[in-house]
Coordinates of C-alpha atoms in Angstrom, one line a residue:
X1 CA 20.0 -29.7 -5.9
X2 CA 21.3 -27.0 -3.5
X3 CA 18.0 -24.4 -2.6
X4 CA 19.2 -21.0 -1.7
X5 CA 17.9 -20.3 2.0
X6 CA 16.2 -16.6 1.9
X7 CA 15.2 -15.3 5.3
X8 CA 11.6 -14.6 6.2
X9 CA 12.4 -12.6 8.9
X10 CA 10.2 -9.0 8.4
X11 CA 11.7 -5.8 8.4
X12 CA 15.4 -6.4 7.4
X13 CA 15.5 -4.0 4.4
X14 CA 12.4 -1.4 4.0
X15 CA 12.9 -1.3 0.5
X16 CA 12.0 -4.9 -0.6
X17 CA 8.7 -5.0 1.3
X18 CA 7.3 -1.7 -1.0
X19 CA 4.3 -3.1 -2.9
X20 CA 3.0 -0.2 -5.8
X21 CA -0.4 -1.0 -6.0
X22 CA -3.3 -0.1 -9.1
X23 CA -6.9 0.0 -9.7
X24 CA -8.3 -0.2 -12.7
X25 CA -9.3 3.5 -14.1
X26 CA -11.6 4.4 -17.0
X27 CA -10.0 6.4 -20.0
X28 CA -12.0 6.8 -23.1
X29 CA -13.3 3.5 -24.1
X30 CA -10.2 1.7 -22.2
X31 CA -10.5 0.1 -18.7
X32 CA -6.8 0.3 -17.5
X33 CA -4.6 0.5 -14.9
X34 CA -3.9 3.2 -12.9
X35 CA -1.4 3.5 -10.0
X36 CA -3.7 4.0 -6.6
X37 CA -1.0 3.8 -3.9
X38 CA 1.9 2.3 -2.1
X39 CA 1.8 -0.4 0.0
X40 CA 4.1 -2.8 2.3
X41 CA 3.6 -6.8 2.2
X42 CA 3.2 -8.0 6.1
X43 CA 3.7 -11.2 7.5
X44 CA 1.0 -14.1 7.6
X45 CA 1.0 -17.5 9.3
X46 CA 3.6 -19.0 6.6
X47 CA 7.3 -18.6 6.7
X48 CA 8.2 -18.7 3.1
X49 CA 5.2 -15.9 1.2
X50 CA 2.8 -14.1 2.3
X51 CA -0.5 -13.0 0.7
X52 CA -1.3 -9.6 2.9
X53 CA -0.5 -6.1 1.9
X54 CA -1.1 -3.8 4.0
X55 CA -2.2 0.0 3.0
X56 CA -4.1 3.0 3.4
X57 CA -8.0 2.8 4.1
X58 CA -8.2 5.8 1.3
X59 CA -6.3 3.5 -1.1
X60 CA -9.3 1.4 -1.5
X61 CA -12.2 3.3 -0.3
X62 CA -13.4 1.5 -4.2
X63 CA -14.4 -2.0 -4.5
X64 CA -13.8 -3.1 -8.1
X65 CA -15.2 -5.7 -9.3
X66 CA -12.1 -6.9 -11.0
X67 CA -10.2 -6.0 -7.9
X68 CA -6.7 -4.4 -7.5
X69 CA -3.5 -5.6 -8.7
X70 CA -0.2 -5.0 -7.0
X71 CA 4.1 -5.0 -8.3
X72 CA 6.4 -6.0 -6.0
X73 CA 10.2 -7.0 -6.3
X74 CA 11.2 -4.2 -8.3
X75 CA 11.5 -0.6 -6.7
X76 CA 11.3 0.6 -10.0
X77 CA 8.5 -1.4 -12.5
X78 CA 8.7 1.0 -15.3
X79 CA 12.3 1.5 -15.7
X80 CA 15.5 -0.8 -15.1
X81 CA 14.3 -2.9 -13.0
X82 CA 11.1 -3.7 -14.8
X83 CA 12.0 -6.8 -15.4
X84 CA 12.2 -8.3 -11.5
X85 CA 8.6 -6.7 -10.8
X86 CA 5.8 -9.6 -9.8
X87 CA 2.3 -8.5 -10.5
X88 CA -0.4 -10.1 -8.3
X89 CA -4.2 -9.7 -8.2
X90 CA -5.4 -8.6 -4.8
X91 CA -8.7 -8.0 -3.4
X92 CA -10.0 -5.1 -1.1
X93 CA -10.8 -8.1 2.2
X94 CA -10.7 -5.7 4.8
X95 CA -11.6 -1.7 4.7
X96 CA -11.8 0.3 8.2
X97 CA -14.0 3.2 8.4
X98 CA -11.8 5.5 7.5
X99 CA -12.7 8.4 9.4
X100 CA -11.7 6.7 12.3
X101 CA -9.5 3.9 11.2
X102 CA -7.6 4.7 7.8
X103 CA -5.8 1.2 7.1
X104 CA -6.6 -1.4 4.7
X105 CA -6.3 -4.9 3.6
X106 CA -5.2 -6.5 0.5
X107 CA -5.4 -10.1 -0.4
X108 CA -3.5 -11.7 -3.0
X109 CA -5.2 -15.0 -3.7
X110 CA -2.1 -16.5 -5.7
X111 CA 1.2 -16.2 -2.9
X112 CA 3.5 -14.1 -2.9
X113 CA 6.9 -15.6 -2.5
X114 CA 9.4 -14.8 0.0
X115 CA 13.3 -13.8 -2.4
X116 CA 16.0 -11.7 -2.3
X117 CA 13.7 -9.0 -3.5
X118 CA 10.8 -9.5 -1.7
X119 CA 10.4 -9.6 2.3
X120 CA 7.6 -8.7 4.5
X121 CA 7.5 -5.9 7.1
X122 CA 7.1 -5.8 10.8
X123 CA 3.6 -4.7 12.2
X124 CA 4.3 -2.2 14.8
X125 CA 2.1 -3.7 18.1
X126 CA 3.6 -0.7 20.4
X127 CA 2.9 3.2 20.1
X128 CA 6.3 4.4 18.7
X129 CA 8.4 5.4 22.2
X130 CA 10.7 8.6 21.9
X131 CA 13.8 6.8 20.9
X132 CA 13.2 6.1 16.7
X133 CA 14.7 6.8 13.6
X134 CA 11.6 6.9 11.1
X135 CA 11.3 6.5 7.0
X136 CA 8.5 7.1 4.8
X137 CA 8.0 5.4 1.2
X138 CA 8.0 7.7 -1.8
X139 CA 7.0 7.5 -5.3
X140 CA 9.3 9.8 -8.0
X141 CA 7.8 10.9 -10.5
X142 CA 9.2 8.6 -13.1
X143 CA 7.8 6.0 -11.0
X144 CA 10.4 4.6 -9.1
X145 CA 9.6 3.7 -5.4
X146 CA 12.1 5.0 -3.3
X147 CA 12.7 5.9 0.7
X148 CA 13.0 8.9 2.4
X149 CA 14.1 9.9 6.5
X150 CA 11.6 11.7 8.0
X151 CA 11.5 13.8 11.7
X152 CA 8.5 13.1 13.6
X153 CA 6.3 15.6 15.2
X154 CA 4.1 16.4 17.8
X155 CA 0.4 15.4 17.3
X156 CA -0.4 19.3 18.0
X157 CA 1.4 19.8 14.5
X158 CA -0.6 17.9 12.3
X159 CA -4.4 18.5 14.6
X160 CA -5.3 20.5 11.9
X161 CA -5.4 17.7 9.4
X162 CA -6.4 15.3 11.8
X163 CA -10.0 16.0 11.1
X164 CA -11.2 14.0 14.6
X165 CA -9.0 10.8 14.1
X166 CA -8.7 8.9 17.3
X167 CA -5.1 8.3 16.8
X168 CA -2.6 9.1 14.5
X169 CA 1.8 10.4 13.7
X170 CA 2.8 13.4 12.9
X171 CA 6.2 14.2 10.9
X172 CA 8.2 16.2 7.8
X173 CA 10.1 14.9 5.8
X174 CA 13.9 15.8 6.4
X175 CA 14.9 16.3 2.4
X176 CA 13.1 17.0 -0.5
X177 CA 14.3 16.8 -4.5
X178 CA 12.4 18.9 -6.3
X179 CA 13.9 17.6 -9.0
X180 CA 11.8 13.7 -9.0
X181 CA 8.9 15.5 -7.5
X182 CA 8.0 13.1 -5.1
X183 CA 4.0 12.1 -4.1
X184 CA 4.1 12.7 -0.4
X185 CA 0.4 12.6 1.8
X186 CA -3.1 12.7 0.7
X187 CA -5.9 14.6 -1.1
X188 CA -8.9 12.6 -2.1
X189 CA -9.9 15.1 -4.6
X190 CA -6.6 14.6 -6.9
X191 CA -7.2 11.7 -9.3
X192 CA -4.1 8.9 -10.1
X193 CA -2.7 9.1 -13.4
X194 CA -3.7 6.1 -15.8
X195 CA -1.5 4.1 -18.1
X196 CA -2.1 1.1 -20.1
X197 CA 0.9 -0.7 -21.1
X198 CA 4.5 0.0 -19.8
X199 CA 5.5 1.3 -23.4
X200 CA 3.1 4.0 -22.9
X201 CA 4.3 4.6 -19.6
X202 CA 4.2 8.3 -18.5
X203 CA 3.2 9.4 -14.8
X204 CA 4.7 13.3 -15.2
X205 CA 0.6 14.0 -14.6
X206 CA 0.9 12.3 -11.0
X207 CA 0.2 15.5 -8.9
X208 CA 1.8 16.0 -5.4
X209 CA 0.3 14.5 -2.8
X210 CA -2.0 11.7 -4.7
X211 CA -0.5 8.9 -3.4
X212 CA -0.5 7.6 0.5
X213 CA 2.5 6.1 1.4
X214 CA 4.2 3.9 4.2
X215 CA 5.8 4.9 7.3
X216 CA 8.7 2.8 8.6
X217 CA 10.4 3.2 12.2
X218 CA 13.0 1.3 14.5
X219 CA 13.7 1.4 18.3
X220 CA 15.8 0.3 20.4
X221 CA 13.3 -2.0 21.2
X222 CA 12.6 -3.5 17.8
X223 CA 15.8 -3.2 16.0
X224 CA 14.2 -3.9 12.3
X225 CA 11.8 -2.1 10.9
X226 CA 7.9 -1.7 11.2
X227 CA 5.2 0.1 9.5
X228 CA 3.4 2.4 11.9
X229 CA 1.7 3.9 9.5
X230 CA 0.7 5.7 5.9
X231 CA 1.0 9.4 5.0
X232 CA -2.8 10.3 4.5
X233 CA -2.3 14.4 4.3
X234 CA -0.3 17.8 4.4
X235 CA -0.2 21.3 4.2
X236 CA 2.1 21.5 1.7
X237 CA 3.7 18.3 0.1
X238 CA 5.9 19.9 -1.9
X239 CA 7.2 22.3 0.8
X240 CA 10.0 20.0 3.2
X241 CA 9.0 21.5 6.2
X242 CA 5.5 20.7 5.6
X243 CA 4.0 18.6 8.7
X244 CA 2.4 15.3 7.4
X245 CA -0.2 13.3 8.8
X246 CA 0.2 9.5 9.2
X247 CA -2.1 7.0 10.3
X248 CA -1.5 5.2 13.1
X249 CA -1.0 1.1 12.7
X250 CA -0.6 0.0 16.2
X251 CA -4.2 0.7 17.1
X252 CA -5.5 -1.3 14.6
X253 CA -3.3 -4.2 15.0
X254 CA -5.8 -6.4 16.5
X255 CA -7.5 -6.2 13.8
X256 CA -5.2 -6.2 11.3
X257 CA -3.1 -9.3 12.8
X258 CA -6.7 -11.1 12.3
X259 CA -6.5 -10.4 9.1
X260 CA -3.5 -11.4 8.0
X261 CA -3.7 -14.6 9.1
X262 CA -6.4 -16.1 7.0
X263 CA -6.2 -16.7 3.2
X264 CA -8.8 -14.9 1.1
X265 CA -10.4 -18.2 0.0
X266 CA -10.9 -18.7 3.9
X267 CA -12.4 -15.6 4.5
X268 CA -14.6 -15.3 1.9
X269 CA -15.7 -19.0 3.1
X270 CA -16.0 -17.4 6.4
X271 CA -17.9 -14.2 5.6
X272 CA -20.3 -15.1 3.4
X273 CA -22.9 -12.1 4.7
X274 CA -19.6 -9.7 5.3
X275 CA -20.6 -5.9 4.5
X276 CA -18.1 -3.1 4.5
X277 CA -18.4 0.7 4.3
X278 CA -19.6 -0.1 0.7
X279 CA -22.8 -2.3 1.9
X280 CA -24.4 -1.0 -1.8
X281 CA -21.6 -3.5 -3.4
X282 CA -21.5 -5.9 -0.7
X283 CA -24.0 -8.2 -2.5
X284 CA -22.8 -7.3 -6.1
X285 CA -19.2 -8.5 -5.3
X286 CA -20.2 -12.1 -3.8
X287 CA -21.5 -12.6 -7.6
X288 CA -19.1 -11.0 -9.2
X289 CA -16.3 -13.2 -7.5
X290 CA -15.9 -16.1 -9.9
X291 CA -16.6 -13.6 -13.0
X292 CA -13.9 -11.5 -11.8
X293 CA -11.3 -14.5 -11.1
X294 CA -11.7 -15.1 -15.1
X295 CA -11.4 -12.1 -15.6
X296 CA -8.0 -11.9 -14.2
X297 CA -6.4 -15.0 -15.4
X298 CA -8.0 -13.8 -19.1
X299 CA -6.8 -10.3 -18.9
X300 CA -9.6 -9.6 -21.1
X301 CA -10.9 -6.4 -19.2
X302 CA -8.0 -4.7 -18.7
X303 CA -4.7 -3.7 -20.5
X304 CA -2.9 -5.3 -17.9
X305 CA 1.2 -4.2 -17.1
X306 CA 2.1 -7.9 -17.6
X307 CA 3.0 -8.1 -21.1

């Protein structure tokens, strides 16, 4: 039997590292699933899957006992292309202080599989030099993930909703269609829009700016691309010469490269006192771990997308 060889190599196409990533949300009586972000799959220490997404710290500021769950394959899981999305259970390993450090880590404790449709991204390790050409991901309204070119900035555009970060991008995006409303930067106070099943499926409620989203640039240097960072505010998303401010990934990358090379089984095995920014859960979650792995494979908790 022939296998068909599919390259590893990160950052070849932006598109088919896009991971669109849920929590599970209370409405009414129903614990469901509700879409929290959008996130890029990065590179481990295997050359064929991966089990590392990387995203915004704000993404998953929560620490759910049933964890996250996250689509990847299809750049549009409620439509067309529902058919090619992968759904994988992921849990919040890795959460920087925010205020100082807004990415995140997602494990997936079941691999995620290198294809034709899936590929991992570059990890920018260099502050992004003056020669780029930069893209950001965007979520339409009918929840299709798509990409958009972007102009970066100077820092001194976006101080204002820098708030005192040590390091972070600054850039607009270069076009706009008002017509698929697209979720562009950040505001903690706007709550996701839940769904329960994909026949049900109707995100017209996701507001403007809910959603942080990736940031993907090339150089002459690096001639694929890498994530440098994830849109985490703006003045105006909905206006397109609004100035958006973006995390900054190569400042983090020590930590983030640690990260992504260790499975979740290992670091749980590894961290067994570990404490985040949620110590209050810290202790709650180590019991909760095999509860929430049955809760998962039972899909008893949630009205889970995979029907």
């Amino acid at each position: 039997m022939l296998y068909k060889h599919v390259s590893s190599e990160c950052g070849e196409e932006a598109i088919e590292t896009l991971a669109l990533v849920y929590k599970p949300v209370q409405q009414g009586p129903k614990r469901v699933l509700g879409i929290a972000c959008q996130g890029t799959i990065v590179p481990g220490k295997h050359q064929n899957h991966t089990d590392t997404v990387l995203v915004s710290s704000y993404c998953i500021m929560e620490d759910p006992p049933e964890g996250y769950v996250v689509s990847v394959g299809s750049s549009d899981p409620h439509g067309d292309l529902q058919s090619s999305a992968q759904q994988f259970r992921a849990q919040r390993i890795l959460n920087f202080p925010f205020e100082q450090h807004p990415v995140g880590i997602l494990k997936t404790p079941q691999p995620i599989m290198y294809s034709d449709t899936v590929q991992p991204m570059c990890i920018a390790s260099v502050p992004l030099p003056d020669e780029h050409a930069c893209i950001m991901g965007v979520v339409t309204k009918g929840g299709l993930m798509t990409l958009r070119h972007v102009q970066m900035l100077y820092e001194s555009d976006c101080q204002e909703l820098a708030q005192g970060l040590s390091s972070y991008l600054c850039a607009k995006v270069k076009e706009i269609d008002a017509e698929v409303a697209e979720t562009l930067g950040m505001d903690p106070e706007l709550d996701i829009y839940p769904f329960s099943a994909p026949l049900d499926f109707d995100i017209n409620g996701v507001k403007a700016g809910s959603l942080e989203t990736p940031l993907f640039c090339l150089t002459n240097e690096h001639p694929t691309w890498s994530v440098y960072g994830f849109a985490l505010n703006a003045f105006d998303v909905t206006h397109p010469d609004s100035p958006i401010l973006f995390s900054d990934v190569p400042s983090d990358l020590t930590a983030i490269k640690e990260h992504s090379d260790i499975s979740y089984q290992e670091w749980v095995q590894h961290h067994p006192y570990w404490e985040d920014s949620n110590a209050y859960f810290t202790f709650y979650r180590r019991l909760m771990h095999h509860t929430c792995m049955k809760i998962f494979n039972n899909k008893v908790e949630l009205q889970f997308i995979m029907q």
